[in-house]
Amino acid sequence: MSASLPPEFRELEPFVSQWAVTGKAARHRRRLESTDAERRAFYDAMLPRIREMVSFIDQQPINQLTPERHSLLQLALSLIEASMTIEIYNAETEREHAKTASLIEVYCDSD
Amino acid sequence: MSFSPILSEKIQEQLGSGPVASKRYWSEEYFVRERERIFRRTWLCVGRGADLPNPGDYIVREIETCGVSMLIARGRDGVVRAFYNVCSHRNFKVVLDERGTATRFTCKYHGWGYDLEGALKAVPDEKNVPGLDRRRCGLTPIVLDTCADFIFVNLDPKPAQNLESYLGDLYGRLAAFDVAGWAPFFSFGALAPVNWKCIADNFQETYHFNFTHRLSVPDRATGPGNAIGSPVAFEFFGIHRSLSNWGNLQHEPAPVEGVAAEYGRVAGRKWRDGAQAGPRHPNLLSEAYSLFPNTQIVIAPSRMHMTNLFPLDAGRTRWRTTVYYPRAKTAAERISQEYSCTFLRDIIAEDMSVFEHLQQGMRSGAKDAIYFHRNEILCRHFAAVTDEYVGAAADAQSIR
């Protein structure tokens, strides 16, 4: 279960339950299961804060992050999945992606 | 002006330029010869020592092509060994999960136990197993050797060549990779309804970039002066081969892509001068080495990935790609890695979308030959080497 975010980033709290998840496969699944509107809302809220977030997380060593900073990192990693659907693909090609991506098995995941 | 890598006339001449028989991509008879003459006899790259870094770590790899389940374990002495994953008692599979850490391998069926070096160490009620000689009932070893932490196995108990001579000039190239301490980050794959050589071919040409990857690769690995993304170089290492990908230095990244690239530049490395890389070029993006028969290793300054192909039959292939990075020390570095891994996975998913259509077309028998573009010269080389191994060179000649 994800902890809530540090006070500096409280406005991103509504995105935690959907996007702050562990594992690349899980973040990919969230992307595939989300709507175009959900991805867009997440992307638009995250993008203006991303550099600030990363500087904030990096005030602690990466293997000793507090749960709040760890949730923040998971949001940042999920932003990457969401960005693929907006910056690289469009609604139509994202549907094509979802079709082939459903065939992919994951053998070894990152955190 | 179009961009073309330099290719020696000698290679062009040796490989010819005519159409190539398409039957080798769907014939079951050809596949049986590949299985017996290639997969059972050559050195197959199956991973890296970094996949099992500590004593007691193990991985299981299925070489489905030959019906072999293989257990690879790092012993207490730190040495990596490979075994058939088969118990001496009733020939049950000893290890049923895919990876882990153990001090002993105990068969789930009747409890016979083996140590990390493969010796039989435990037999329940041993006095009632007549004729048992423990020394002869260890796990059956599979020939294994490593080059620069890449693990190779050979199902031939007495390989015709040792690994160093099999790899030839590639041996020194792999050994020069500056990837010490890099760890597996993400590993994924699928069972694809396509001949294994079609997947290999897809990954060793860039001619498909503007079409299969129409939204993702263009302007990144194609661009001004190189509209079709021709490699900056092709190299041939006997039966192995490589291409060096061209990157567009003028590419304007999208917002998140740009953030990841910025973090990558801070954390990342440059191509090391000297022996590591192949031909140097200002636009060098990555080097893609195709190791005969079924492995491709792609190296960039801060990412490496390996793809292994194991055919089940002429029309089905299990493929697996594993991505390796240096361990991220900061969130910024972690984000640059996640971006690069995500982008790679999505590109490979695009490649997956062509496979079934390719096989259906070939299998229909409508065409008896395929044509190769200049940029597909590695596919042509691969076809020639495969033909030679299966003894089909004469058949292949007849189509020209």
PDB file of N, CA and C in Angstrom, chain B residues 338-375:
ATOM      1  N   GLU B 338      14.648   3.893 -16.523  1.00  0.00           N
ATOM      2  CA  GLU B 338      13.256   3.454 -16.730  1.00  0.00           C
ATOM      3  C   GLU B 338      12.756   3.933 -18.097  1.00  0.00           C
ATOM      4  N   TYR B 339      13.134   5.154 -18.455  1.00  0.00           N
ATOM      5  CA  TYR B 339      12.684   5.661 -19.756  1.00  0.00           C
ATOM      6  C   TYR B 339      13.269   4.810 -20.879  1.00  0.00           C
ATOM      7  N   SER B 340      14.566   4.563 -20.804  1.00  0.00           N
ATOM      8  CA  SER B 340      15.217   3.825 -21.887  1.00  0.00           C
ATOM      9  C   SER B 340      14.672   2.406 -21.975  1.00  0.00           C
ATOM     10  N   CYS B 341      14.362   1.802 -20.833  1.00  0.00           N
ATOM     11  CA  CYS B 341      13.817   0.445 -20.818  1.00  0.00           C
ATOM     12  C   CYS B 341      12.381   0.420 -21.361  1.00  0.00           C
ATOM     13  N   THR B 342      11.604   1.426 -20.982  1.00  0.00           N
ATOM     14  CA  THR B 342      10.213   1.502 -21.445  1.00  0.00           C
ATOM     15  C   THR B 342      10.162   1.698 -22.959  1.00  0.00           C
ATOM     16  N   PHE B 343      11.003   2.587 -23.436  1.00  0.00           N
ATOM     17  CA  PHE B 343      11.046   2.856 -24.873  1.00  0.00           C
ATOM     18  C   PHE B 343      11.430   1.583 -25.630  1.00  0.00           C
ATOM     19  N   LEU B 344      12.449   0.892 -25.137  1.00  0.00           N
ATOM     20  CA  LEU B 344      12.886  -0.350 -25.780  1.00  0.00           C
ATOM     21  C   LEU B 344      11.762  -1.383 -25.799  1.00  0.00           C
ATOM     22  N   ARG B 345      11.103  -1.570 -24.649  1.00  0.00           N
ATOM     23  CA  ARG B 345      10.020  -2.559 -24.587  1.00  0.00           C
ATOM     24  C   ARG B 345       8.907  -2.220 -25.579  1.00  0.00           C
ATOM     25  N   ASP B 346       8.578  -0.944 -25.691  1.00  0.00           N
ATOM     26  CA  ASP B 346       7.502  -0.558 -26.601  1.00  0.00           C
ATOM     27  C   ASP B 346       7.897  -0.755 -28.058  1.00  0.00           C
ATOM     28  N   ILE B 347       9.159  -0.502 -28.377  1.00  0.00           N
ATOM     29  CA  ILE B 347       9.633  -0.730 -29.747  1.00  0.00           C
ATOM     30  C   ILE B 347       9.564  -2.224 -30.065  1.00  0.00           C
ATOM     31  N   ILE B 348       9.955  -3.048 -29.106  1.00  0.00           N
ATOM     32  CA  ILE B 348       9.921  -4.489 -29.350  1.00  0.00           C
ATOM     33  C   ILE B 348       8.476  -4.958 -29.486  1.00  0.00           C
ATOM     34  N   ALA B 349       7.565  -4.341 -28.727  1.00  0.00           N
ATOM     35  CA  ALA B 349       6.145  -4.679 -28.886  1.00  0.00           C
ATOM     36  C   ALA B 349       5.685  -4.338 -30.316  1.00  0.00           C
ATOM     37  N   GLU B 350       6.199  -3.246 -30.871  1.00  0.00           N
ATOM     38  CA  GLU B 350       5.862  -2.908 -32.263  1.00  0.00           C
ATOM     39  C   GLU B 350       6.380  -3.988 -33.208  1.00  0.00           C
ATOM     40  N   ASP B 351       7.601  -4.453 -32.942  1.00  0.00           N
ATOM     41  CA  ASP B 351       8.145  -5.532 -33.772  1.00  0.00           C
ATOM     42  C   ASP B 351       7.260  -6.774 -33.694  1.00  0.00           C
ATOM     43  N   MET B 352       6.763  -7.067 -32.475  1.00  0.00           N
ATOM     44  CA  MET B 352       5.917  -8.252 -32.287  1.00  0.00           C
ATOM     45  C   MET B 352       4.683  -8.212 -33.177  1.00  0.00           C
ATOM     46  N   SER B 353       4.217  -6.985 -33.465  1.00  0.00           N
ATOM     47  CA  SER B 353       2.972  -6.872 -34.221  1.00  0.00           C
ATOM     48  C   SER B 353       3.125  -7.333 -35.664  1.00  0.00           C
ATOM     49  N   VAL B 354       4.361  -7.464 -36.153  1.00  0.00           N
ATOM     50  CA  VAL B 354       4.516  -7.893 -37.559  1.00  0.00           C
ATOM     51  C   VAL B 354       4.711  -9.407 -37.694  1.00  0.00           C
ATOM     52  N   PHE B 355       5.105 -10.056 -36.581  1.00  0.00           N
ATOM     53  CA  PHE B 355       5.589 -11.430 -36.708  1.00  0.00           C
ATOM     54  C   PHE B 355       4.583 -12.401 -37.336  1.00  0.00           C
ATOM     55  N   GLU B 356       3.333 -12.400 -36.821  1.00  0.00           N
ATOM     56  CA  GLU B 356       2.411 -13.435 -37.307  1.00  0.00           C
ATOM     57  C   GLU B 356       2.077 -13.252 -38.790  1.00  0.00           C
ATOM     58  N   HIS B 357       2.018 -11.976 -39.198  1.00  0.00           N
ATOM     59  CA  HIS B 357       1.697 -11.711 -40.604  1.00  0.00           C
ATOM     60  C   HIS B 357       2.836 -12.151 -41.523  1.00  0.00           C
ATOM     61  N   LEU B 358       4.047 -11.990 -41.008  1.00  0.00           N
ATOM     62  CA  LEU B 358       5.230 -12.392 -41.764  1.00  0.00           C
ATOM     63  C   LEU B 358       5.205 -13.906 -41.991  1.00  0.00           C
ATOM     64  N   GLN B 359       4.940 -14.642 -40.911  1.00  0.00           N
ATOM     65  CA  GLN B 359       4.970 -16.094 -41.020  1.00  0.00           C
ATOM     66  C   GLN B 359       3.840 -16.605 -41.912  1.00  0.00           C
ATOM     67  N   GLN B 360       2.656 -16.001 -41.765  1.00  0.00           N
ATOM     68  CA  GLN B 360       1.521 -16.436 -42.593  1.00  0.00           C
ATOM     69  C   GLN B 360       1.830 -16.242 -44.069  1.00  0.00           C
ATOM     70  N   GLY B 361       2.437 -15.098 -44.377  1.00  0.00           N
ATOM     71  CA  GLY B 361       2.775 -14.811 -45.769  1.00  0.00           C
ATOM     72  C   GLY B 361       3.788 -15.786 -46.316  1.00  0.00           C
ATOM     73  N   MET B 362       4.806 -16.044 -45.526  1.00  0.00           N
ATOM     74  CA  MET B 362       5.843 -16.972 -45.986  1.00  0.00           C
ATOM     75  C   MET B 362       5.283 -18.380 -46.144  1.00  0.00           C
ATOM     76  N   ARG B 363       4.515 -18.795 -45.141  1.00  0.00           N
ATOM     77  CA  ARG B 363       4.004 -20.171 -45.105  1.00  0.00           C
ATOM     78  C   ARG B 363       3.011 -20.444 -46.231  1.00  0.00           C
ATOM     79  N   SER B 364       2.406 -19.379 -46.772  1.00  0.00           N
ATOM     80  CA  SER B 364       1.393 -19.573 -47.819  1.00  0.00           C
ATOM     81  C   SER B 364       1.996 -20.168 -49.077  1.00  0.00           C
ATOM     82  N   GLY B 365       3.318 -20.044 -49.217  1.00  0.00           N
ATOM     83  CA  GLY B 365       3.953 -20.590 -50.412  1.00  0.00           C
ATOM     84  C   GLY B 365       3.743 -19.737 -51.655  1.00  0.00           C
ATOM     85  N   ALA B 366       3.147 -18.570 -51.481  1.00  0.00           N
ATOM     86  CA  ALA B 366       2.903 -17.699 -52.635  1.00  0.00           C
ATOM     87  C   ALA B 366       4.213 -17.295 -53.308  1.00  0.00           C
ATOM     88  N   LYS B 367       5.241 -17.125 -52.489  1.00  0.00           N
ATOM     89  CA  LYS B 367       6.542 -16.695 -53.013  1.00  0.00           C
ATOM     90  C   LYS B 367       7.603 -17.729 -52.661  1.00  0.00           C
ATOM     91  N   ASP B 368       8.520 -17.951 -53.557  1.00  0.00           N
ATOM     92  CA  ASP B 368       9.583 -18.905 -53.206  1.00  0.00           C
ATOM     93  C   ASP B 368      10.885 -18.197 -52.834  1.00  0.00           C
ATOM     94  N   ALA B 369      10.862 -16.866 -52.841  1.00  0.00           N
ATOM     95  CA  ALA B 369      12.096 -16.148 -52.510  1.00  0.00           C
ATOM     96  C   ALA B 369      11.771 -14.814 -51.851  1.00  0.00           C
ATOM     97  N   ILE B 370      12.765 -14.270 -51.160  1.00  0.00           N
ATOM     98  CA  ILE B 370      12.642 -12.923 -50.603  1.00  0.00           C
ATOM     99  C   ILE B 370      13.784 -12.066 -51.149  1.00  0.00           C
ATOM    100  N   TYR B 371      13.571 -10.760 -51.142  1.00  0.00           N
ATOM    101  CA  TYR B 371      14.591  -9.818 -51.611  1.00  0.00           C
ATOM    102  C   TYR B 371      15.145  -9.047 -50.430  1.00  0.00           C
ATOM    103  N   PHE B 372      16.433  -8.822 -50.424  1.00  0.00           N
ATOM    104  CA  PHE B 372      17.032  -8.051 -49.340  1.00  0.00           C
ATOM    105  C   PHE B 372      17.503  -6.685 -49.838  1.00  0.00           C
ATOM    106  N   HIS B 373      17.181  -5.662 -49.055  1.00  0.00           N
ATOM    107  CA  HIS B 373      17.711  -4.308 -49.272  1.00  0.00           C
ATOM    108  C   HIS B 373      19.190  -4.317 -48.854  1.00  0.00           C
ATOM    109  N   ARG B 374      19.922  -3.332 -49.314  1.00  0.00           N
ATOM    110  CA  ARG B 374      21.338  -3.215 -48.900  1.00  0.00           C
ATOM    111  C   ARG B 374      21.498  -3.210 -47.385  1.00  0.00           C
ATOM    112  N   ASN B 375      20.531  -2.562 -46.703  1.00  0.00           N
ATOM    113  CA  ASN B 375      20.605  -2.474 -45.241  1.00  0.00           C
ATOM    114  C   ASN B 375      20.326  -3.803 -44.558  1.00  0.00           C
TER     115      ASN B 375
END
